[in-house]
Amino acid sequence: MPEPGTDLDLPPVEDLLATAVRELGGAERPGQVSMATAVHDALAKGEHLAVQAGTGTGKSLAYLVPAIRHAADTRTAVVVSTATIALQRQLVDRDLPRLAEALDGVLPHKPEFAILKGRRNYLCRHKATVGMPEDEADQLFDPREVSATGRMVQRIQEWAEETETGDRDELVPGVSEQAWRQFSVSARECLGAQRCPSGAECFAELARERAGQVDVVVTNHALLAIDAMEEFALLPEHEVVVVDEAHELVDRVTTVVTDELSDAVVATAARRAGRVIEQHVADRLQEAAEDLQALLAAAPPGRVDELPQSLGMTLALVRDSAHACLTAMGPRNADRGADKDNPEQAALRRAAFTSLDEVHDTAVRMLDAFGAESEVDRAEVVWLEEGHGRVAPTLKVAPLSVGGMLGEKLFGERTVILTSATLALGGTFDGMAAQWGLDRDRKSKKGKWTGLDVGSPFDHARNGILYVARHLPPQGRDGLPEAYLEEISELVEAAGGRTLGLFSSMRAAKAATEALRDKLAVPLLCQGDDSTAQLVKKFAEDPETCLFGTLSLWQGVDVPGPSLTLVIIDRIPFPRPDDPLTSARQRHVAAKGGNGFMAVAATHAALLLAQGAGRLLRSMADRGVIAVLDPRLATARYSGFLLGSLPPYWRTTDPATVRAALRRLTAD
């Protein structure tokens, strides 16, 4: 980057976009130009912007060009945040390198970029060198599993000697979380570059240093949230954030600010404390872990609306025992001068402080969650998640809304561009904006925002049909009725395979697969048969193959061409009625006078339904059918809201019309 204060005469954003499109061998798209201009104007005014850009718009280029121009103009980095690793890799490995080449010579310097991940994604040289005691409790492991983990550990050690980045994603094939944990630390566990003997060559610090010198920093929603919420900065200084896959932002932030307690978590804190304080003090926390284990094992899973006396006493015991351990450890920086002389002891203390803080603060947070006088005043929800296999029952706590945090910490401090193919639910941005914490009236300086739908280059009404099977009976809870299986079979036969089946549960996907695999004359794959990536690859390579699955396929499949002609959706993807967080949010909205079902459940369904429907048209040549088997999409009072969230496909409820259309497409 040039030095601040240099006068720059930069080309207009429209000219830069035209240059980029020409150099990359693309064609100008009106929606792309509109989006790039809107992003540029929003950055110039310091106002937030939400842009819905349908598949095929070229939205990555539409925000990257004005973002790079802004970085050159202000000499500050722009942060681009994504929800998925796939998009991060697309940006860093394909889009940004090609764009940098295209704009080289047009801007004052060749645009530079870097990817920045959470600290746990980088190998910790200090931990790899010193070696830390294992946190796992003594238990019987499968010898084969132990042997496999040992081989992974050896491979990490060999890789550590040659890696230049320490980035876990560069370790191929990958390793288990259990193996990687022995070589990584969280931001809270880290000693810090100044105190760590390996600080000068720390992979995470080098990545952050590199990120501070570039125009565009690519990160993920989780790291963006942590950077905004925590007192310590993880990202380089920035005034602009572009949030791609913005429909995922609320869920990813919610995950970051959700805390949990289990006997294993508390026992780990007790073991860590026992290495640096008198054992009898740590034993009190271990006893609290055992009490918690007995209590959670006997408690029913689900939402906890009122605090039972037994749970309150156990949480208070955990809180007080963790506090006693923290007190016994003394001031956090008491041994700072001795850190470099005994770095292993310093790391043990830091790890103990981190675990004890998390246990103590989570117990306090859970107890405080029950202090509200009424439902309107409630801020958080606590629930018990059922254990399975080696995973013990876990108590969790999450906020009923992250809008306040985002409104203050993200939108209050920076200019934010939010974009996705699916943002205007029911034809308006207001639902998503409310979840993000943006002002509904759009008038306050910090909350001023604009919504823009630039459409899609696809002719949805000409190239696609939305078929709702209105004649089918309502589904119960006992699996797919025979009429649904027959409907799926007839549609798949008419399409000659070429079908992506999106089901609301894995049970439904497997049931449909088992019932139809021998009946259909085409290959039928089901999620779980192999890795999702391999299944999608097989599906794309053989036009007659069908692929059935659930949640990750609703948003993660990009198969242009003849292999995907039919998308079947078994039912409207409402969240489960017994989902603790969703049900609590609905109740909270209703208590405040709103429509909890529409604000939470219907919005969730509309978002996922639109994402699923978006699997059909992935290129200008694609043709096909979206078949929704749930008759409620045609009959329920909320159907207009859901339909208004979908692209403008030609609609029908006539099964004969749809089957005839599929046969014609197959014959072409």
XYZ file of C-alpha atoms in Angstrom:
668
model
C 0.000 0.000 0.000
C 1.211 3.577 -0.620
C 1.873 5.791 2.354
C -1.156 7.598 3.837
C -1.490 11.119 2.614
C -0.679 10.351 -1.019
C -3.112 11.998 -3.449
C -4.688 9.343 -5.629
C -6.679 9.821 -8.807
C -8.607 6.571 -8.944
C -10.745 5.407 -11.883
C -14.529 5.288 -11.318
C -15.788 1.999 -9.925
C -17.757 1.338 -13.135
C -14.539 1.562 -15.176
C -12.688 -0.734 -12.770
C -15.496 -3.282 -12.956
C -15.543 -3.130 -16.759
C -11.772 -3.663 -16.832
C -12.016 -6.613 -14.457
C -14.850 -8.249 -16.404
C -13.006 -7.770 -19.704
C -9.685 -9.118 -18.394
C -11.424 -12.126 -16.826
C -13.238 -12.939 -20.058
C -16.718 -12.316 -18.680
C -19.748 -10.392 -19.868
C -21.253 -7.295 -18.293
C -24.348 -8.016 -16.209
C -26.731 -5.199 -15.241
C -27.242 -6.585 -11.724
C -23.513 -6.749 -11.159
C -23.042 -3.125 -12.264
C -25.946 -1.965 -10.064
C -24.519 -3.777 -7.060
C -20.973 -2.477 -7.547
C -22.259 1.096 -7.841
C -24.440 0.713 -4.740
C -21.558 -0.739 -2.709
C -19.295 2.127 -3.783
C -21.921 4.721 -2.828
C -22.560 3.086 0.556
C -18.848 3.064 1.376
C -18.531 6.699 0.337
C -21.442 7.710 2.580
C -20.541 5.395 5.460
C -23.974 3.756 5.359
C -24.873 0.081 5.681
C -26.176 -1.768 2.634
C -27.976 -5.106 2.248
C -27.875 -6.522 -1.288
C -29.775 -9.548 -2.521
C -27.960 -10.815 -5.597
C -29.311 -13.941 -7.231
C -27.186 -16.796 -8.530
C -25.328 -15.781 -11.677
C -25.085 -12.092 -10.751
C -21.360 -12.240 -10.079
C -21.715 -10.707 -6.622
C -18.161 -11.536 -5.519
C -16.731 -9.266 -8.210
C -19.477 -6.707 -7.551
C -18.304 -6.151 -3.984
C -14.591 -6.912 -4.379
C -13.982 -4.197 -6.996
C -15.441 -1.303 -4.929
C -13.866 -2.785 -1.777
C -10.405 -2.808 -3.344
C -10.924 0.705 -4.675
C -11.957 1.855 -1.192
C -8.869 0.204 0.323
C -6.635 2.007 -2.178
C -8.399 5.313 -1.548
C -8.303 5.146 2.280
C -5.089 3.090 2.703
C -6.957 0.773 5.078
C -7.856 -2.886 4.796
C -11.371 -4.090 4.004
C -12.514 -7.258 5.755
C -14.557 -9.787 3.774
C -16.326 -12.338 5.947
C -17.829 -15.603 4.696
C -19.751 -18.427 6.360
C -18.218 -21.370 4.531
C -14.707 -22.626 3.899
C -15.719 -23.261 0.274
C -16.337 -19.567 -0.396
C -13.180 -18.548 1.470
C -11.169 -20.808 -0.775
C -12.967 -19.565 -3.875
C -12.111 -15.978 -2.947
C -8.482 -16.586 -1.979
C -7.570 -19.261 -4.525
C -9.524 -18.042 -7.560
C -11.389 -14.718 -7.446
C -8.858 -12.457 -5.711
C -5.703 -13.679 -7.558
C -7.409 -13.209 -10.934
C -8.841 -9.834 -9.932
C -5.469 -8.620 -8.645
C -3.899 -9.459 -12.007
C -6.736 -7.751 -13.875
C -6.403 -4.498 -11.895
C -2.617 -4.450 -11.795
C -1.502 -1.267 -13.522
C -4.938 0.354 -13.276
C -4.658 1.085 -9.532
C -1.652 2.674 -7.774
C -0.459 -0.783 -6.701
C -1.346 -4.381 -7.370
C -4.111 -5.351 -4.922
C -2.960 -7.627 -2.134
C -5.017 -9.992 -0.015
C -4.695 -12.510 2.806
C -6.811 -15.039 4.669
C -7.059 -14.921 8.459
C -8.538 -17.669 10.617
C -9.020 -18.276 14.313
C -5.916 -19.098 16.349
C -6.950 -22.727 16.779
C -6.520 -23.201 13.013
C -2.756 -22.562 13.287
C -0.134 -24.862 14.758
C 1.311 -23.524 18.027
C 5.095 -23.835 17.870
C 5.413 -23.527 21.648
C 2.932 -26.322 22.340
C 4.499 -28.500 19.657
C 7.966 -27.957 21.184
C 7.194 -28.139 24.904
C 4.334 -30.620 24.814
C 1.443 -30.184 27.215
C -0.274 -32.754 29.437
C -3.424 -34.257 27.980
C -6.740 -32.925 29.270
C -8.783 -36.039 28.569
C -9.929 -37.948 31.627
C -8.767 -41.522 32.080
C -11.133 -43.772 30.161
C -11.161 -46.863 28.015
C -10.422 -46.050 24.387
C -10.779 -48.286 21.373
C -7.146 -49.409 20.742
C -7.629 -48.882 17.011
C -8.728 -45.303 17.652
C -5.733 -44.633 19.901
C -3.415 -46.067 17.263
C -4.988 -43.929 14.524
C -4.638 -40.792 16.686
C -0.989 -41.656 17.348
C -0.301 -41.888 13.627
C -1.967 -38.509 13.091
C 0.123 -36.951 15.875
C 3.296 -38.273 14.247
C 2.222 -36.869 10.891
C 1.544 -33.446 12.449
C 5.003 -33.488 14.044
C 6.618 -34.227 10.675
C 4.521 -31.565 8.949
C 5.445 -29.032 11.658
C 9.080 -29.251 10.569
C 8.326 -28.179 6.998
C 5.171 -26.025 7.010
C 5.554 -22.331 6.243
C 2.083 -21.273 7.388
C 1.068 -23.712 10.141
C -2.442 -23.622 8.667
C -4.354 -26.805 9.512
C -6.163 -26.763 6.161
C -2.831 -27.326 4.403
C -2.372 -30.635 6.218
C -3.735 -33.169 3.709
C -5.243 -35.575 4.471
C -6.758 -33.947 7.524
C -6.449 -35.080 11.138
C -8.933 -35.563 13.962
C -9.779 -32.833 16.450
C -8.291 -34.978 19.226
C -4.924 -35.087 17.462
C -4.920 -31.423 16.408
C -5.766 -30.223 19.950
C -2.325 -31.364 21.068
C -0.730 -28.777 18.776
C -3.076 -25.779 18.994
C -4.318 -23.229 21.529
C -7.266 -20.853 21.657
C -6.810 -17.085 21.791
C -7.488 -17.160 25.535
C -4.977 -19.953 26.152
C -2.218 -18.241 24.188
C 0.634 -16.767 26.246
C 0.933 -13.830 23.856
C 3.728 -13.037 21.447
C 5.716 -11.013 24.004
C 5.673 -13.739 26.671
C 5.929 -16.858 24.509
C 9.420 -18.193 23.676
C 8.134 -18.931 20.163
C 6.322 -15.613 19.820
C 8.662 -14.249 17.150
C 7.868 -17.151 14.822
C 4.238 -17.743 15.819
C 2.190 -18.802 12.797
C -0.978 -17.057 14.036
C 0.878 -13.817 14.726
C 2.614 -13.945 11.342
C -0.752 -14.437 9.632
C -2.209 -11.458 11.493
C 0.851 -9.337 10.675
C 0.481 -10.234 7.011
C -3.223 -9.383 7.137
C -2.386 -5.918 8.445
C -0.474 -5.088 5.266
C -2.998 -5.987 2.581
C -6.045 -4.473 0.918
C -8.508 -7.320 1.516
C -8.582 -9.648 4.519
C -10.758 -12.738 4.073
C -12.099 -14.272 7.293
C -15.177 -16.072 8.597
C -18.294 -14.999 10.477
C -17.153 -16.658 13.705
C -13.836 -14.796 13.824
C -15.593 -11.575 12.825
C -17.982 -12.009 15.761
C -15.209 -12.793 18.241
C -13.221 -9.773 17.049
C -16.261 -7.528 17.530
C -17.324 -8.952 20.897
C -14.025 -9.528 22.720
C -11.755 -6.962 24.295
C -8.729 -8.202 22.346
C -8.465 -7.556 18.593
C -8.044 -10.517 16.274
C -8.406 -8.698 12.956
C -6.259 -5.782 11.757
C -7.732 -2.312 12.076
C -10.594 -1.837 9.612
C -13.533 0.457 9.008
C -15.383 -1.591 6.381
C -16.760 -5.133 6.513
C -18.332 -7.051 3.639
C -20.457 -9.921 4.931
C -20.993 -12.483 2.180
C -23.426 -15.342 2.853
C -25.070 -12.820 5.178
C -28.104 -15.080 5.657
C -25.814 -17.203 7.881
C -24.567 -14.341 10.072
C -27.076 -14.627 12.934
C -26.669 -18.392 13.311
C -22.860 -18.213 13.239
C -22.768 -15.381 15.792
C -25.245 -17.246 18.001
C -22.926 -20.258 17.962
C -19.985 -18.085 19.017
C -21.844 -16.592 22.005
C -23.412 -19.888 23.143
C -21.717 -21.294 26.261
C -21.987 -24.786 27.698
C -21.320 -26.785 30.847
C -20.889 -30.531 31.211
C -19.137 -32.706 33.750
C -16.297 -33.147 31.221
C -15.797 -29.386 30.848
C -15.741 -28.849 34.619
C -13.485 -31.871 35.198
C -11.010 -30.565 32.618
C -10.831 -27.235 34.482
C -10.283 -29.148 37.739
C -7.414 -31.193 36.246
C -5.768 -28.094 34.824
C -6.107 -26.307 38.156
C -4.661 -29.316 40.003
C -1.377 -28.896 38.141
C -0.754 -25.396 39.504
C -2.556 -25.141 42.894
C -2.987 -27.304 45.971
C -4.872 -30.459 45.049
C -7.498 -30.224 47.779
C -8.781 -26.938 46.306
C -9.000 -28.428 42.803
C -10.727 -31.500 44.271
C -13.690 -29.314 45.292
C -14.219 -28.452 41.631
C -13.865 -32.124 40.658
C -16.564 -32.990 43.198
C -18.781 -30.301 41.662
C -18.212 -31.936 38.266
C -19.389 -35.262 39.669
C -22.498 -33.631 41.161
C -23.234 -32.008 37.812
C -22.788 -35.338 36.021
C -25.331 -37.066 38.282
C -27.833 -34.229 37.970
C -27.680 -33.923 34.171
C -27.826 -37.688 33.656
C -31.176 -37.789 35.491
C -32.686 -34.613 34.010
C -34.942 -34.601 30.923
C -33.481 -32.915 27.830
C -35.011 -29.697 26.546
C -35.566 -26.089 27.509
C -35.257 -25.093 31.182
C -37.770 -22.300 31.808
C -37.677 -22.271 35.600
C -34.552 -22.954 37.662
C -35.006 -26.145 39.729
C -33.557 -25.919 43.230
C -31.218 -28.850 42.612
C -29.825 -27.285 39.435
C -29.455 -23.899 41.106
C -27.483 -25.419 43.976
C -25.242 -27.411 41.640
C -24.512 -24.407 39.407
C -23.717 -22.333 42.486
C -21.340 -25.080 43.667
C -19.591 -25.104 40.279
C -19.362 -21.304 40.319
C -17.975 -21.094 43.858
C -15.514 -23.980 43.415
C -14.146 -22.433 40.204
C -13.832 -19.083 42.002
C -11.908 -20.749 44.848
C -9.458 -22.218 42.338
C -9.005 -18.832 40.657
C -8.346 -17.215 44.038
C -5.801 -19.902 44.935
C -3.917 -19.226 41.700
C -3.282 -15.619 42.722
C -2.935 -12.606 40.425
C -2.894 -13.523 36.750
C 0.348 -11.683 36.034
C 2.134 -12.555 39.265
C 4.621 -14.787 37.492
C 5.100 -12.717 34.363
C 8.774 -12.122 35.057
C 9.395 -15.834 35.364
C 7.512 -16.776 32.208
C 10.514 -16.921 29.922
C 12.528 -18.881 32.483
C 9.738 -21.435 32.894
C 7.483 -21.177 29.834
C 5.900 -24.595 30.447
C 4.646 -23.527 33.887
C 3.392 -20.250 32.412
C 1.443 -22.166 29.751
C -0.059 -24.450 32.409
C -1.218 -21.430 34.418
C -2.677 -19.773 31.339
C -4.575 -22.942 30.381
C -5.919 -23.280 33.932
C -7.024 -19.642 34.069
C -8.779 -20.029 30.711
C -10.735 -23.138 31.713
C -11.621 -21.825 35.157
C -12.794 -18.491 33.760
C -15.025 -20.249 31.234
C -16.551 -22.566 33.833
C -17.088 -19.797 36.385
C -18.500 -17.268 33.930
C -20.801 -19.818 32.271
C -22.231 -20.907 35.629
C -22.845 -17.252 36.528
C -24.452 -16.633 33.150
C -26.788 -19.604 33.542
C -27.884 -18.538 37.020
C -28.465 -14.972 35.803
C -30.607 -16.243 32.903
C -33.432 -16.946 35.367
C -33.495 -13.533 37.035
C -36.030 -11.832 34.724
C -39.371 -10.760 36.229
C -41.312 -11.597 33.053
C -40.850 -13.207 29.661
C -40.454 -9.757 28.089
C -37.421 -9.101 30.288
C -35.786 -12.459 29.653
C -32.535 -12.147 27.684
C -31.220 -15.718 27.488
C -32.414 -19.292 27.334
C -30.941 -22.362 29.030
C -31.487 -25.919 27.809
C -30.168 -29.428 28.325
C -28.885 -31.228 25.274
C -29.164 -34.990 25.402
C -25.945 -37.003 25.453
C -25.075 -39.610 22.851
C -22.221 -42.080 22.646
C -19.233 -40.657 24.499
C -20.733 -37.161 24.549
C -22.266 -36.459 27.956
C -25.480 -34.458 28.489
C -24.613 -30.770 28.158
C -26.249 -27.686 29.613
C -26.239 -24.739 27.195
C -27.076 -21.040 27.366
C -27.606 -18.652 24.438
C -29.055 -15.170 23.899
C -32.614 -14.843 22.640
C -31.308 -12.273 20.170
C -27.885 -11.265 18.911
C -29.247 -8.155 17.218
C -28.322 -5.883 20.103
C -24.736 -7.122 20.144
C -24.383 -6.834 16.369
C -26.040 -3.428 16.325
C -23.588 -2.079 18.869
C -20.380 -3.976 18.185
C -20.464 -4.468 14.413
C -22.809 -1.937 12.805
C -22.106 0.740 15.420
C -18.374 0.746 14.739
C -18.021 0.049 11.017
C -19.659 0.410 7.624
C -21.103 -2.993 6.715
C -22.128 -4.421 3.341
C -24.286 -7.546 3.622
C -24.997 -9.736 0.634
C -26.469 -13.114 -0.270
C -28.713 -14.699 -2.861
C -31.405 -14.852 -0.148
C -32.093 -11.818 2.054
C -35.450 -10.307 1.038
C -37.796 -12.748 2.762
C -41.444 -12.281 1.886
C -40.280 -9.556 -0.478
C -38.721 -7.338 2.209
C -35.367 -6.992 3.985
C -36.986 -6.015 7.288
C -36.994 -9.528 8.771
C -33.267 -10.050 8.296
C -32.473 -6.468 9.302
C -34.317 -6.955 12.602
C -32.262 -10.075 13.329
C -29.056 -8.181 12.541
C -30.007 -5.353 14.895
C -30.359 -2.678 12.226
C -32.875 0.085 13.011
C -36.255 -0.553 11.464
C -36.784 3.180 10.849
C -33.303 3.469 9.227
C -33.009 7.031 10.521
C -30.294 6.970 13.184
C -26.797 7.710 11.946
C -25.328 4.401 13.148
C -28.288 2.366 11.951
C -28.933 3.962 8.565
C -29.179 1.287 5.924
C -30.534 0.549 2.479
C -31.859 -2.663 0.968
C -31.309 -3.455 -2.711
C -32.408 -6.455 -4.780
C -30.430 -6.551 -8.021
C -32.275 -9.634 -9.231
C -30.734 -12.449 -11.227
C -29.685 -12.850 -14.864
C -31.742 -16.046 -14.979
C -35.226 -16.006 -16.509
C -36.853 -18.011 -13.729
C -40.363 -17.963 -15.192
C -39.120 -19.310 -18.542
C -36.471 -21.726 -17.285
C -38.041 -23.169 -14.153
C -41.321 -24.478 -12.769
C -42.376 -24.339 -9.119
C -44.722 -27.258 -8.548
C -46.637 -27.569 -5.274
C -48.268 -30.976 -4.752
C -51.497 -29.555 -3.384
C -53.342 -32.874 -3.753
C -51.138 -34.751 -1.274
C -52.377 -35.367 2.289
C -50.733 -33.495 5.180
C -47.691 -35.259 6.591
C -47.764 -36.663 10.091
C -44.833 -37.487 12.345
C -44.645 -41.134 11.354
C -42.456 -40.706 8.294
C -43.277 -40.215 4.627
C -46.774 -41.415 3.671
C -47.051 -43.860 0.798
C -48.596 -41.141 -1.384
C -45.419 -39.077 -1.032
C -43.184 -41.997 -1.978
C -45.331 -42.634 -5.034
C -45.159 -38.935 -5.983
C -41.364 -38.927 -5.677
C -41.103 -42.087 -7.760
C -43.250 -40.690 -10.578
C -41.336 -37.398 -10.642
C -37.923 -39.112 -10.693
C -39.017 -41.460 -13.481
C -40.288 -38.518 -15.541
C -36.969 -36.707 -15.024
C -34.899 -39.785 -15.882
C -33.042 -39.478 -12.585
C -31.261 -36.092 -12.421
C -32.866 -35.409 -9.040
C -31.676 -33.705 -5.870
C -33.961 -34.691 -2.997
C -33.916 -32.241 -0.092
C -35.510 -33.656 3.035
C -36.369 -31.994 6.320
C -34.690 -34.781 8.321
C -32.110 -37.481 7.778
C -34.702 -40.038 8.844
C -36.967 -38.979 5.964
C -34.072 -39.010 3.479
C -33.031 -42.520 4.488
C -36.624 -43.784 4.503
C -37.194 -42.492 0.972
C -33.911 -44.009 -0.176
C -34.704 -47.430 1.283
C -38.231 -47.433 -0.144
C -37.249 -46.312 -3.647
C -33.732 -47.643 -4.261
C -34.950 -51.002 -5.632
C -38.060 -49.525 -7.225
C -36.304 -46.920 -9.387
C -34.301 -47.844 -12.470
C -31.717 -45.097 -11.818
C -28.832 -44.947 -9.281
C -29.874 -43.449 -5.932
C -27.309 -42.031 -3.497
C -28.076 -40.990 0.070
C -26.182 -38.600 2.305
C -24.107 -40.695 4.683
C -23.196 -43.327 2.084
C -19.901 -41.476 1.559
C -18.487 -38.023 2.250
C -20.825 -35.295 1.042
C -18.188 -33.981 -1.371
C -17.776 -37.405 -2.982
C -21.533 -37.924 -3.248
C -22.015 -34.557 -4.952
C -19.139 -35.401 -7.322
C -20.750 -38.736 -8.293
C -24.103 -37.033 -8.682
C -22.675 -34.367 -10.992
C -20.757 -36.866 -13.143
C -23.684 -39.203 -13.902
C -26.811 -37.436 -15.235
C -29.081 -40.359 -14.332
C -28.060 -40.417 -10.665
C -30.250 -39.075 -7.847
C -28.962 -37.719 -4.535
C -31.107 -37.582 -1.394
C -30.043 -35.789 1.765
C -30.696 -33.117 4.329
C -29.442 -29.781 5.673
C -25.947 -29.434 4.150
C -27.343 -30.217 0.688
C -29.939 -27.438 0.952
C -27.146 -24.857 0.704
C -24.008 -26.694 -0.364
C -24.699 -28.088 -3.832
C -23.610 -26.299 -7.013
C -24.260 -28.620 -9.971
C -24.924 -26.781 -13.243
C -25.915 -28.718 -16.345
C -28.095 -31.747 -17.117
C -27.254 -33.699 -13.963
C -29.718 -31.599 -11.960
C -33.121 -31.114 -13.567
C -35.407 -31.751 -10.598
C -35.227 -30.558 -6.989
C -37.678 -32.297 -4.656
C -38.440 -30.747 -1.244
C -40.427 -33.068 0.986
C -41.858 -30.462 3.361
C -41.581 -26.804 4.362
C -38.376 -26.678 6.462
C -39.782 -25.232 9.673
C -37.538 -25.655 12.713
C -38.500 -28.492 15.025
C -41.207 -27.398 17.495
C -39.119 -28.766 20.367
C -35.948 -26.912 19.350
C -35.088 -25.078 22.610
C -33.590 -21.910 21.165
C -36.093 -21.426 18.342
C -39.116 -22.074 20.537
C -37.787 -19.712 23.204
C -37.242 -16.977 20.608
C -40.784 -17.419 19.298
C -42.229 -17.129 22.773
C -40.121 -14.058 23.512
C -41.276 -12.255 20.349
C -44.891 -13.099 21.178
C -44.500 -11.786 24.741
C -43.342 -8.460 23.298
C -46.462 -8.238 21.135
C -45.041 -9.589 17.890
C -45.882 -12.630 15.808
C -43.425 -15.212 17.072
C -44.265 -17.775 14.416
C -43.733 -15.394 11.495
C -40.684 -13.660 12.964
C -38.831 -16.858 13.832
C -40.234 -20.109 12.405
C -41.601 -18.754 9.108
C -38.492 -16.632 8.543
C -36.272 -19.667 9.148
C -38.368 -21.748 6.744
C -38.425 -19.044 4.059
C -34.659 -18.681 4.190
C -33.970 -22.393 3.889
C -36.698 -22.909 1.280
C -35.176 -20.183 -0.895
C -31.712 -21.688 -0.461
C -33.011 -25.112 -1.461
C -34.844 -23.757 -4.503
C -31.624 -21.979 -5.468
C -29.982 -25.345 -6.210
C -31.909 -25.657 -9.509
C -30.653 -22.924 -11.832
C -26.872 -22.609 -11.600
C -26.100 -21.541 -15.191
C -27.846 -19.696 -18.015
C -28.518 -22.987 -19.831
C -30.184 -24.774 -16.905
C -33.841 -25.800 -17.025
C -35.903 -27.727 -14.517
C -38.511 -28.135 -11.796
C -38.734 -27.363 -8.079
C -41.257 -29.830 -6.626
C -42.494 -29.024 -3.113
C -44.544 -31.943 -1.803
C -45.948 -30.027 1.186
C -49.494 -28.862 0.296
C -49.294 -26.118 2.938
C -47.230 -24.055 0.497
C -50.457 -23.642 -1.493
C -53.048 -23.635 1.276
C -51.694 -22.170 4.534
C -52.189 -18.557 5.544
C -48.428 -18.000 5.552
C -47.919 -19.448 2.052
C -47.814 -15.972 0.494
C -44.852 -15.008 2.690
C -42.955 -18.168 1.758
C -43.748 -17.887 -1.949
C -42.695 -14.240 -1.865
C -39.265 -15.368 -0.676
C -38.697 -17.559 -3.753
C -37.537 -16.587 -7.241
C -40.400 -15.926 -9.706
C -40.709 -19.423 -11.174
C -43.757 -20.342 -13.246
C -46.115 -22.033 -10.791
C -48.470 -24.992 -11.028
C -50.212 -27.523 -8.801
C -50.957 -29.981 -11.628
C -48.792 -33.151 -11.393
C -49.511 -34.196 -14.988
C -48.245 -30.862 -16.314
C -45.026 -31.219 -14.358
C -44.344 -34.798 -15.370
C -44.878 -33.890 -19.029
C -42.470 -30.956 -18.710
C -39.821 -33.195 -17.136
C -40.156 -35.761 -19.910
C -39.673 -33.031 -22.525
C -36.552 -31.777 -20.734
C -35.158 -35.308 -20.554
C -35.807 -35.848 -24.255
C -34.024 -32.648 -25.319
